[in-house]
DNA sequence: TTGTAAGCGTTATCAG
DNA sequence: CTGATAACGCTTACAA
């Protein structure tokens, strides 16, 4: 028994097959071609005919299947957004910017939350090869996997957001000015009178963290102890705790390469009975929402996460929407130092 | 110099048309059918032939076009996730749960960030009618628009997350136990000795807020002044400020229907020179990340945002993946009172 | 074990 | 101004 969408009662519980362009054409006694053109406006149609078609469209509740349209057009108007953790406010802001830019151009965004999991990332990258998405905004925040590089090097439409990737100098990339951020922190602490600092960096593979550290060291011009963290709160806590436990810490200020680790540092210092900023100053990076609410409120570098996401996406779509391959280009967005309560001149 | 895809030699730099199943078939001297079956395993294929096909697949870098597959199958393995603001950590957590559940079942998630914009919401709801997505997890957090209701009532596969919608008692819904949360707060404040409270609610159209208030009033059994906010920080600030400015506030505790408004209240109290919790206790709802970092840290009701997203999605997909319409059902997830530093017995 | 052909629902091309 | 036909790239009866 076949289903007839016009049937008197195709039955309440069953899922009715939605009307197709053919159903509309038949009911309006025109060809599918004409229906298509009435809806798209791609060529003039007699007003009488058009009216008849439109009325049938309404009556049947016809909505064109975008899938078929995509197949025919060769593009889906959907892009992927690859990020490691959507519950991190930095990436959430970035996602918002990406979604906004995509929405402006009529694109949808598939959320690819990797949890730093390479396998998961690979699966999502596969979507681009299966042509389910027209491009990818990539902000994975972890070192490149083999398949990832393959996809990128294969000149698939990908834009890097916030983070460069080694060996991909020829990509489209939008990023905050990490080095300038580091420099601002270095200058700030130096001006306050600090001469010995602890820098908690991110993993060496991540260029952004390296740039932050580089800018800082250059501007601080004092003694810097470096420790490598992983951008998670606990590593900030652990590294600072260890140094304090080892006795006589050789720093009056801590610069963590992101706010999360700065929070960890704050906790470690508090537990050690040190006051912030009385005994030790602390600076973060990112300016996530919690930074201004923490106690003491955190001096940090504001990253324009929203703009990074928005810029990367807008740039990508500018080319993708014309069927072109995005060329190499770099968009560096300005950062800003937010001086709050966690920094002060060193004691003595 | 422009790129001309039709040029005499679109050669090396141009975008090569990706290999299709026909290309593979031709190169392997078999029919497309066989290629399909080698890849899907849907019917046995001679091992020799299969090997030959696989080798060609590798050589050509063939990846099946999921679009065509979807068209044929009548489903995309993609769902939509409608939320008002991805940069709100509550919704970000919810999104994470949804993405996780979807990923487990091989589904992709299209991020539909509405910014509380009805037009934007409508556009996204259109996707479900155009069959680009197989279902929708709906957590919009604003009163229903006409089209929304239409979509929902039309028995499209939609699951409500976190928020009921009026007139949709027959939907699949996963939500935190808002009423129990309100009750916990009421009991807590009562036990501390408070007898007069200010309750800052959300908009009346949102059932979750109403349930929170209801539970609270019932359990508190004292005098409650109610003011209607909009779930944004500023409204908490404004409402409390106004009451304080009017002189002699008739409360020793404030219960805000979400953390954001509680933060606003905190600011208003501080500006009025009142100490928290010394003069006034403050309680929020949601337990967003900033709640534990604020000063004083905020007593609040922890909502299992991740679980709400995960449950709604898992439930939805359980039916959608079988082509069934999700039946009415309700999943109420437990909440937990987090007692922190913003509550204490009333002065005197 | 394999192939042919008919879809899935559109839109572009070409003809009238 | 309108229509028939052929794609788009895949899966799946039905046949051999």
XYZ file of C-alpha atoms (C1' of nucleotides) in Angstrom:
728
model
C 0.000 0.000 0.000
C 1.549 3.240 -1.076
C 1.116 6.454 0.770
C -0.927 9.112 -0.849
C -0.354 12.572 0.557
C -3.704 13.613 -0.792
C -5.492 10.689 0.744
C -8.554 11.565 2.774
C -6.950 10.237 5.892
C -3.431 8.962 5.585
C -3.855 7.961 9.187
C -3.097 9.882 12.313
C -0.170 8.002 13.710
C 1.804 7.290 10.569
C 4.382 9.743 9.329
C 3.005 11.305 6.179
C 5.425 11.676 3.339
C 5.923 15.413 2.956
C 4.739 16.950 -0.304
C 7.369 17.107 -3.013
C 7.691 19.500 -5.886
C 5.985 16.923 -8.066
C 2.948 16.798 -5.821
C 2.670 20.543 -6.063
C 3.164 20.487 -9.819
C 0.485 17.870 -10.296
C -2.029 19.623 -8.092
C -1.398 22.941 -9.830
C -1.340 21.345 -13.260
C 2.050 22.723 -14.184
C 5.491 21.229 -14.509
C 7.930 20.918 -11.616
C 10.086 23.381 -13.500
C 7.465 26.038 -13.181
C 6.944 25.399 -9.516
C 10.640 25.740 -9.002
C 10.696 29.051 -10.791
C 7.693 30.436 -8.995
C 9.486 29.802 -5.754
C 12.956 30.924 -6.770
C 11.988 33.814 -9.000
C 14.696 32.631 -11.352
C 12.607 33.321 -14.387
C 9.359 35.133 -15.015
C 6.133 33.210 -14.600
C 2.635 34.201 -15.625
C 0.997 35.824 -12.637
C -2.123 33.655 -12.888
C -0.069 30.493 -12.938
C 2.144 31.703 -10.162
C -0.830 32.483 -7.964
C -2.258 29.029 -8.555
C 1.047 27.432 -7.675
C 1.442 29.487 -4.538
C -1.978 28.551 -3.368
C -1.214 24.867 -3.800
C 2.092 25.340 -2.023
C 0.237 26.734 0.947
C -2.460 24.142 0.889
C -0.013 21.245 0.871
C 2.426 22.963 3.190
C 5.161 22.353 0.687
C 8.695 23.191 1.716
C 11.509 22.465 -0.730
C 13.882 19.753 0.419
C 17.134 21.564 0.972
C 18.945 18.268 0.752
C 18.015 17.778 -2.866
C 18.807 21.364 -3.551
C 22.216 20.952 -2.001
C 22.934 17.840 -3.994
C 22.110 19.628 -7.176
C 23.939 22.806 -6.214
C 26.991 20.999 -4.922
C 27.039 22.884 -1.650
C 25.143 22.729 1.601
C 25.421 26.210 3.090
C 26.620 24.601 6.252
C 30.065 24.873 7.782
C 31.686 23.097 10.685
C 33.083 24.764 13.776
C 35.747 22.728 15.490
C 36.504 23.638 19.066
C 37.873 21.692 22.008
C 35.379 22.692 24.669
C 32.230 24.667 24.187
C 31.770 25.085 27.932
C 34.909 27.189 28.082
C 33.584 30.718 27.783
C 36.380 31.685 25.480
C 35.324 29.154 22.897
C 31.689 29.839 23.535
C 32.248 33.476 22.638
C 34.217 32.440 19.613
C 31.376 30.145 18.610
C 28.914 32.966 18.983
C 30.956 35.130 16.651
C 31.203 32.313 14.144
C 27.501 31.599 14.312
C 26.664 35.252 13.850
C 28.851 35.618 10.795
C 27.500 32.402 9.318
C 23.932 33.424 9.985
C 24.482 36.719 8.179
C 25.346 34.826 5.038
C 22.644 32.216 5.414
C 24.972 29.471 6.534
C 24.378 26.940 9.273
C 27.038 25.854 11.732
C 27.683 22.298 12.840
C 29.150 22.214 16.295
C 32.198 19.981 16.460
C 33.163 19.752 20.110
C 36.263 17.609 20.302
C 36.986 17.425 24.027
C 40.582 17.368 22.835
C 39.877 13.938 21.382
C 41.722 13.248 18.130
C 39.348 10.504 17.054
C 36.410 12.770 17.475
C 38.171 15.432 15.556
C 38.902 13.035 12.734
C 35.302 12.054 12.475
C 34.304 15.655 12.124
C 36.993 16.365 9.584
C 35.542 13.523 7.603
C 32.387 15.561 7.121
C 34.267 17.989 4.977
C 35.561 15.220 2.768
C 32.115 13.730 2.442
C 31.014 17.187 1.344
C 28.364 17.475 3.975
C 29.796 20.828 4.921
C 31.230 23.538 2.729
C 34.077 24.482 4.989
C 35.447 24.431 8.496
C 36.430 26.956 11.083
C 39.130 25.282 13.056
C 39.986 26.279 16.598
C 40.906 22.971 18.051
C 43.492 24.146 20.524
C 45.503 20.957 20.470
C 48.433 19.778 18.370
C 47.602 18.601 14.829
C 46.641 15.005 14.150
C 47.707 13.250 10.986
C 44.311 13.360 9.373
C 43.882 16.936 10.362
C 47.027 17.938 8.546
C 46.001 15.885 5.582
C 42.709 17.694 5.344
C 44.329 21.047 5.769
C 47.180 20.465 3.382
C 44.758 19.083 0.841
C 43.539 22.623 0.476
C 40.104 21.978 1.793
C 38.350 25.168 2.754
C 39.464 25.664 6.323
C 40.072 28.778 8.345
C 42.169 28.704 11.481
C 40.763 30.630 14.399
C 42.799 31.739 17.387
C 45.569 29.221 16.867
C 48.104 28.689 14.144
C 49.056 25.213 13.088
C 52.608 24.181 12.362
C 53.352 23.630 8.725
C 50.324 25.566 7.641
C 51.722 28.951 7.000
C 49.619 29.064 3.867
C 46.262 29.076 5.598
C 43.582 31.627 6.271
C 43.926 32.601 9.882
C 42.333 34.982 12.334
C 43.948 35.331 15.707
C 44.333 37.689 18.608
C 47.635 39.446 18.944
C 49.060 37.016 21.452
C 52.525 38.455 21.413
C 51.296 41.981 22.047
C 49.256 40.603 24.932
C 52.331 39.073 26.499
C 54.171 42.312 25.975
C 51.470 44.327 27.727
C 51.691 42.046 30.728
C 55.469 42.281 30.780
C 55.349 46.053 30.703
C 52.649 46.227 33.339
C 54.521 44.065 35.819
C 57.792 45.786 35.119
C 56.259 49.190 35.707
C 54.830 48.008 38.992
C 58.392 47.213 39.993
C 58.474 43.451 39.634
C 61.779 41.956 38.562
C 61.306 38.236 39.105
C 58.357 36.408 37.630
C 56.967 32.939 37.158
C 55.510 32.269 33.737
C 53.125 29.322 33.461
C 52.913 28.554 29.753
C 50.704 26.280 27.686
C 51.937 23.262 25.757
C 54.844 24.165 23.482
C 53.035 22.925 20.402
C 50.517 25.691 20.664
C 51.867 28.762 18.987
C 49.539 31.137 20.744
C 50.979 30.261 24.126
C 54.497 30.492 22.803
C 53.790 33.938 21.404
C 52.349 35.106 24.710
C 55.429 33.922 26.546
C 57.734 35.436 23.950
C 56.146 38.861 24.161
C 56.196 38.719 27.929
C 59.815 37.747 28.321
C 60.940 40.388 25.868
C 59.066 43.203 27.600
C 59.561 42.155 31.183
C 63.331 42.245 30.994
C 63.702 40.602 34.330
C 64.234 37.119 35.626
C 61.624 34.671 34.385
C 61.081 31.115 35.582
C 59.143 29.101 33.031
C 56.903 26.142 33.735
C 54.845 24.275 31.179
C 51.141 23.797 31.898
C 48.285 22.456 29.826
C 45.828 25.362 29.882
C 43.696 23.652 32.495
C 43.033 25.041 35.935
C 44.672 22.180 37.744
C 48.018 22.588 36.070
C 48.227 26.179 37.263
C 47.467 24.974 40.736
C 49.936 22.125 40.618
C 52.881 24.018 39.183
C 52.616 26.880 41.640
C 52.057 24.547 44.565
C 55.154 22.567 43.689
C 57.304 25.655 43.476
C 55.979 26.944 46.784
C 56.468 23.611 48.483
C 60.061 23.541 47.259
C 60.558 26.605 49.446
C 61.607 30.192 48.858
C 59.874 30.980 45.585
C 61.934 33.073 43.242
C 59.146 35.354 41.996
C 56.892 38.183 43.064
C 54.481 37.784 40.196
C 52.857 34.971 38.243
C 51.822 35.266 34.624
C 49.649 32.359 33.546
C 49.084 31.888 29.827
C 45.345 31.674 30.382
C 42.815 32.594 33.035
C 42.017 29.044 34.030
C 45.593 28.390 35.041
C 45.659 31.773 36.763
C 42.724 30.651 38.883
C 44.651 27.542 39.779
C 47.597 29.698 40.754
C 45.315 31.876 42.886
C 44.125 28.829 44.771
C 47.648 27.530 45.299
C 48.837 30.860 46.646
C 45.863 31.174 48.955
C 46.457 27.696 50.327
C 50.094 28.584 50.963
C 48.947 31.526 53.038
C 50.171 34.115 50.569
C 48.032 37.093 49.752
C 47.270 38.313 46.251
C 48.347 40.912 45.333
C 50.027 41.705 48.664
C 52.669 38.997 48.444
C 52.358 37.897 44.845
C 50.704 39.474 41.820
C 48.833 37.257 39.364
C 47.971 37.895 35.727
C 45.938 35.746 33.366
C 45.062 35.759 29.693
C 41.699 35.597 27.892
C 39.466 37.652 30.164
C 36.812 35.001 30.529
C 33.741 36.079 32.405
C 34.844 34.641 35.688
C 37.980 36.786 35.647
C 36.133 39.907 36.697
C 34.057 38.055 39.256
C 36.852 36.202 40.963
C 38.266 37.404 44.227
C 40.494 39.224 43.876
C 39.342 40.180 40.396
C 41.936 39.087 37.907
C 44.224 41.335 35.932
C 44.267 39.760 32.504
C 44.546 40.295 28.770
C 41.250 40.609 27.043
C 41.072 38.506 23.920
C 38.421 39.404 21.372
C 37.083 35.868 21.203
C 33.868 36.888 19.511
C 35.737 38.849 16.848
C 38.168 36.037 16.245
C 35.314 33.652 15.548
C 33.447 36.171 13.523
C 36.419 37.235 11.448
C 37.600 33.714 10.709
C 34.118 32.721 9.607
C 33.400 35.814 7.574
C 36.713 35.486 5.771
C 36.200 31.818 5.093
C 32.698 32.299 3.762
C 33.730 35.164 1.582
C 35.586 32.640 -0.528
C 33.598 29.491 0.071
C 30.367 31.167 -0.961
C 31.913 31.817 -4.368
C 33.327 28.347 -4.655
C 36.862 29.590 -4.282
C 39.666 28.237 -2.162
C 40.479 30.605 0.686
C 43.942 32.054 0.113
C 46.629 32.491 2.733
C 45.984 35.539 4.831
C 46.388 36.650 8.386
C 44.076 38.733 10.486
C 45.539 39.857 13.767
C 43.046 41.305 16.209
C 44.031 43.715 18.964
C 44.047 42.708 22.617
C 43.700 44.856 25.703
C 45.159 44.685 29.163
C 42.527 44.748 31.899
C 44.140 45.876 35.084
C 42.152 44.633 38.070
C 42.827 43.795 41.665
C 45.267 40.897 41.391
C 48.313 43.005 40.589
C 50.177 45.532 42.707
C 53.755 46.599 43.350
C 55.849 43.886 45.031
C 56.270 43.960 48.795
C 59.411 45.792 49.877
C 44.276 37.345 -12.291
C 41.001 35.538 -11.978
C 40.455 31.845 -11.929
C 38.464 30.439 -14.778
C 37.062 27.016 -14.046
C 36.221 26.597 -17.718
C 39.621 27.611 -18.945
C 41.340 25.347 -21.465
C 43.439 23.849 -18.720
C 41.739 24.259 -15.394
C 44.696 22.045 -14.551
C 46.510 21.941 -11.303
C 45.348 24.952 -9.349
C 41.619 24.617 -9.955
C 39.336 22.640 -7.684
C 39.164 19.102 -8.988
C 35.781 17.483 -8.957
C 35.959 14.867 -6.226
C 35.762 11.231 -7.331
C 32.262 9.787 -7.398
C 31.140 6.247 -7.046
C 31.029 6.010 -10.821
C 34.645 6.993 -11.151
C 35.593 4.285 -8.737
C 33.399 1.769 -10.501
C 34.889 2.573 -13.860
C 38.460 2.405 -12.622
C 37.823 -0.890 -10.870
C 35.838 -2.264 -13.803
C 32.779 -3.098 -11.699
C 29.333 -1.555 -11.334
C 28.542 1.250 -8.894
C 26.381 -1.267 -7.098
C 29.366 -3.388 -6.275
C 31.365 -0.433 -5.056
C 28.483 0.507 -2.835
C 28.324 -2.961 -1.373
C 32.033 -3.248 -0.842
C 31.865 -0.114 1.237
C 28.671 -0.825 3.093
C 29.035 -4.553 3.525
C 25.361 -4.829 2.700
C 25.894 -7.926 0.621
C 28.780 -10.284 0.093
C 31.347 -9.424 -2.554
C 34.059 -11.613 -4.009
C 37.206 -10.966 -2.056
C 39.296 -10.370 -5.175
C 36.854 -7.828 -6.498
C 36.514 -6.181 -3.134
C 40.269 -5.803 -2.829
C 40.467 -4.238 -6.264
C 37.701 -1.804 -5.388
C 39.282 -0.859 -2.113
C 42.571 -0.165 -3.743
C 40.923 2.141 -6.251
C 39.027 3.851 -3.459
C 42.311 4.622 -1.787
C 44.034 5.700 -4.927
C 41.301 8.127 -5.860
C 40.698 9.222 -2.306
C 37.039 8.446 -2.742
C 34.700 9.416 0.051
C 30.966 8.788 -0.420
C 28.936 11.966 -0.635
C 26.818 11.873 2.477
C 24.442 14.321 0.897
C 23.397 11.871 -1.778
C 23.200 9.160 0.809
C 20.942 11.305 2.955
C 18.697 12.138 0.071
C 18.249 8.511 -0.696
C 17.876 7.486 2.937
C 15.506 10.305 3.793
C 17.450 11.374 6.848
C 20.573 13.356 7.504
C 21.851 12.186 10.867
C 21.965 15.781 11.915
C 19.831 17.472 14.531
C 19.428 21.088 15.519
C 20.084 22.526 18.944
C 18.163 25.693 19.626
C 19.444 27.843 22.469
C 19.205 31.543 23.207
C 22.817 32.228 24.080
C 25.732 29.873 23.746
C 27.985 32.184 25.736
C 25.849 31.637 28.826
C 27.636 28.807 30.592
C 24.385 27.129 31.446
C 23.488 26.690 27.808
C 27.055 25.900 26.891
C 26.970 22.983 29.318
C 23.626 21.929 27.974
C 25.055 22.081 24.468
C 27.953 19.940 25.502
C 25.616 17.298 26.831
C 23.582 17.407 23.664
C 26.641 17.159 21.476
C 27.958 14.236 23.461
C 24.735 12.292 23.202
C 24.460 13.035 19.498
C 28.025 12.024 18.875
C 27.454 8.692 20.578
C 24.805 7.892 18.016
C 26.670 9.254 15.059
C 24.613 12.397 14.773
C 25.854 15.891 14.065
C 24.508 18.978 15.801
C 23.675 22.254 14.123
C 24.043 25.122 16.518
C 21.027 27.401 16.451
C 21.884 30.388 18.596
C 18.864 32.648 18.653
C 19.972 35.616 20.739
C 16.336 35.610 21.807
C 15.488 36.670 18.265
C 12.233 35.209 16.983
C 13.121 35.704 13.353
C 16.324 33.833 13.795
C 14.489 31.095 15.581
C 12.010 30.834 12.755
C 14.727 30.478 10.217
C 16.191 27.608 12.139
C 12.874 25.941 12.640
C 12.533 26.090 8.883
C 15.418 23.663 8.614
C 13.369 20.962 10.163
C 10.585 21.506 7.665
C 13.009 21.480 4.791
C 14.215 18.178 6.170
C 17.779 19.266 6.462
C 17.775 18.027 10.025
C 16.136 14.999 11.546
C 15.002 16.644 14.751
C 15.484 19.493 17.138
C 16.452 19.898 20.747
C 14.718 23.021 21.837
C 15.899 25.101 24.765
C 15.057 28.531 23.576
C 14.322 30.120 26.926
C 11.872 32.631 25.593
C 8.123 32.565 25.114
C 6.900 30.599 22.085
C 6.587 32.268 18.703
C 3.759 31.418 16.370
C 5.873 29.430 13.988
C 7.510 27.628 16.835
C 4.233 26.371 18.127
C 3.203 25.419 14.634
C 6.308 23.328 14.212
C 5.901 21.750 17.587
C 2.222 21.058 17.327
C 2.745 19.672 13.852
C 4.396 16.746 15.543
C 7.797 17.339 14.185
C 10.465 15.546 16.128
C 11.313 18.018 18.840
C 12.477 17.562 22.398
C 12.157 20.329 24.937
C 15.178 20.859 27.130
C 15.098 22.733 30.418
C 11.937 24.640 29.683
C 8.378 23.591 29.129
C 6.287 25.330 26.557
C 2.699 26.288 27.154
C 0.208 24.193 25.288
C 2.701 21.461 24.658
C 1.986 19.071 27.425
C 2.304 16.297 24.887
C 5.996 16.782 24.172
C 9.162 14.983 25.051
C 10.805 17.001 27.762
C 13.860 16.857 29.959
C 14.163 19.401 32.694
C 15.745 20.030 36.041
C 13.483 19.831 39.045
C 12.875 23.542 39.270
C 10.243 23.330 41.934
C 12.392 21.188 44.205
C 15.174 23.719 43.719
C 12.949 26.532 44.888
C 11.871 24.426 47.821
C 15.470 23.756 48.866
C 16.168 27.461 48.880
C 13.028 28.157 50.885
C 13.965 25.588 53.487
C 17.538 26.769 53.677
C 16.609 30.387 54.279
C 13.904 29.461 56.723
C 16.280 27.296 58.698
C 18.762 30.123 58.867
C 16.034 32.144 60.515
C 14.902 34.387 57.692
C 11.233 35.337 57.681
C 11.038 38.083 55.098
C 12.425 37.586 51.604
C 12.568 39.255 48.238
C 12.044 36.928 45.296
C 13.255 38.155 41.918
C 11.526 35.952 39.366
C 11.917 35.492 35.628
C 9.271 36.371 33.057
C 5.921 34.766 33.890
C 5.761 32.985 30.549
C 8.682 30.795 31.479
C 7.443 27.852 33.450
C 10.812 27.041 34.935
C 10.959 30.352 36.741
C 7.386 30.019 37.913
C 8.121 26.579 39.321
C 11.167 27.873 41.162
C 9.146 30.641 42.721
C 6.308 28.284 43.578
C 8.543 25.832 45.378
C 10.232 28.631 47.220
C 7.101 30.343 48.478
C 5.622 27.076 49.630
C 8.653 26.037 51.630
C 9.681 29.408 52.975
C 6.417 30.028 54.725
C 7.285 33.615 55.451
C 6.624 36.977 53.910
C 7.704 37.132 50.267
C 7.903 40.231 48.095
C 7.873 39.306 44.437
C 9.443 41.295 41.598
C 9.561 40.231 37.978
C 12.922 40.276 36.223
C 14.067 39.035 32.844
C 16.865 36.629 33.776
C 19.502 39.174 32.861
C 22.004 40.592 35.298
C 20.818 44.127 34.966
C 17.272 43.384 36.000
C 18.476 41.914 39.285
C 20.470 45.042 39.842
C 17.669 47.385 38.946
C 14.922 45.725 40.958
C 16.967 45.526 44.128
C 18.275 49.075 43.700
C 14.767 50.419 43.316
C 13.551 48.696 46.442
C 16.534 49.916 48.434
C 16.144 53.452 47.147
C 12.504 53.408 48.214
C 13.835 53.010 51.734
C 13.464 50.463 54.499
C 13.599 47.201 52.565
C 11.238 44.581 53.813
C 13.559 41.589 53.485
C 16.643 39.993 54.966
C 17.245 37.679 52.055
C 17.059 37.787 48.259
C 16.292 34.772 46.122
C 16.974 35.447 42.452
C 15.592 32.977 39.941
C 18.974 32.696 38.298
C 22.610 33.439 39.080
C 22.922 36.315 36.671
C 20.197 38.265 38.451
C 21.742 37.278 41.774
C 24.966 38.915 40.665
C 23.034 42.020 39.830
C 21.490 41.941 43.293
C 24.921 41.545 44.824
C 26.118 44.654 43.052
C 23.065 46.660 44.084
C 23.465 45.676 47.725
C 27.155 46.489 47.695
C 26.479 49.895 46.208
C 23.913 50.563 48.926
C 26.550 49.848 51.510
C 24.942 46.641 52.687
C 27.082 43.603 53.368
C 26.352 40.120 52.084
C 25.605 37.977 53.972
C 25.939 40.204 57.017
C 22.958 42.408 56.272
C 21.276 40.477 53.501
C 21.617 36.913 52.264
C 21.544 36.209 48.535
C 20.712 32.995 46.706
C 20.842 32.271 42.995
C 19.857 29.450 40.699
C 21.835 27.513 38.051
C 25.286 27.325 39.607
C 27.096 28.738 36.625
C 30.841 28.709 36.883
C 31.108 32.271 38.058
C 28.927 31.492 41.087
C 31.711 29.783 42.964
C 34.245 32.392 41.935
C 32.257 35.459 42.840
C 32.838 37.314 46.048
C 31.215 36.337 48.218
C 30.791 32.967 46.586
C 27.153 32.470 45.778
C 24.799 30.038 47.456
C 22.792 28.624 44.604
C 20.917 25.656 43.219
C 22.981 23.486 40.961
C 21.194 22.568 37.786
C 22.460 19.570 35.872
C 22.729 21.466 32.602
C 24.884 18.851 30.949
C 22.487 16.081 31.872
C 19.495 18.036 30.712
C 21.060 18.464 27.293
C 22.257 14.918 27.176
C 18.975 13.403 28.289
C 16.827 15.452 25.952
C 19.036 14.546 23.030
C 19.384 10.878 23.858
C 15.646 10.540 24.294
C 14.916 12.348 21.073
C 17.372 10.294 19.075
C 16.119 7.070 20.493
C 12.962 7.639 18.481
C 14.225 9.706 15.597
C 16.841 7.130 14.729
C 14.071 4.610 14.189
C 11.944 7.016 12.228
C 9.403 7.233 15.010
C 7.717 10.288 16.437
C 8.909 10.952 19.981
C 6.026 10.354 22.389
C 5.091 12.548 25.303
C 7.328 11.894 28.261
C 8.893 13.815 31.062
C 12.344 13.431 32.538
C 12.920 15.394 35.696
C 16.520 15.636 36.793
C 17.535 16.236 40.394
C 19.001 19.524 41.550
C 21.262 20.244 44.484
C 21.603 23.182 46.841
C 25.143 24.513 47.005
C 25.537 26.420 50.236
C 28.317 28.958 49.915
C 29.252 32.254 51.487
C 26.380 34.472 50.460
C 23.901 33.167 53.003
C 23.895 33.411 56.786
C 21.409 33.950 59.583
C 19.788 37.385 59.526
C 21.228 40.136 61.670
C 19.624 40.597 65.065
C 28.639 -13.135 -7.320
C 27.396 -9.181 -10.115
C 24.792 -5.764 -12.931
C 20.684 -2.820 -14.605
C 17.568 0.513 -13.653
C 14.583 3.114 -10.878
C 14.300 6.049 -7.670
C 15.389 10.179 -3.694
C 13.776 15.886 -4.835
C 15.823 19.527 -6.877
C 17.495 22.743 -10.633
C 19.847 23.745 -15.266
C 19.642 23.177 -20.105
C 17.545 23.154 -24.039
C 13.460 23.259 -26.820
C 9.167 24.824 -27.929
C 5.811 31.865 -20.863
C 6.269 26.794 -20.179
C 7.800 21.931 -20.302
C 10.573 17.568 -21.038
C 14.831 15.731 -19.852
C 19.055 15.140 -17.832
C 21.890 15.611 -14.357
C 23.598 15.719 -8.883
C 25.663 10.808 -6.318
C 23.994 7.423 -3.978
C 21.175 2.865 -2.557
C 18.285 -0.898 -3.458
C 14.882 -3.872 -5.681
C 14.903 -6.918 -9.288
C 17.327 -9.711 -12.659
C 20.716 -12.594 -14.305
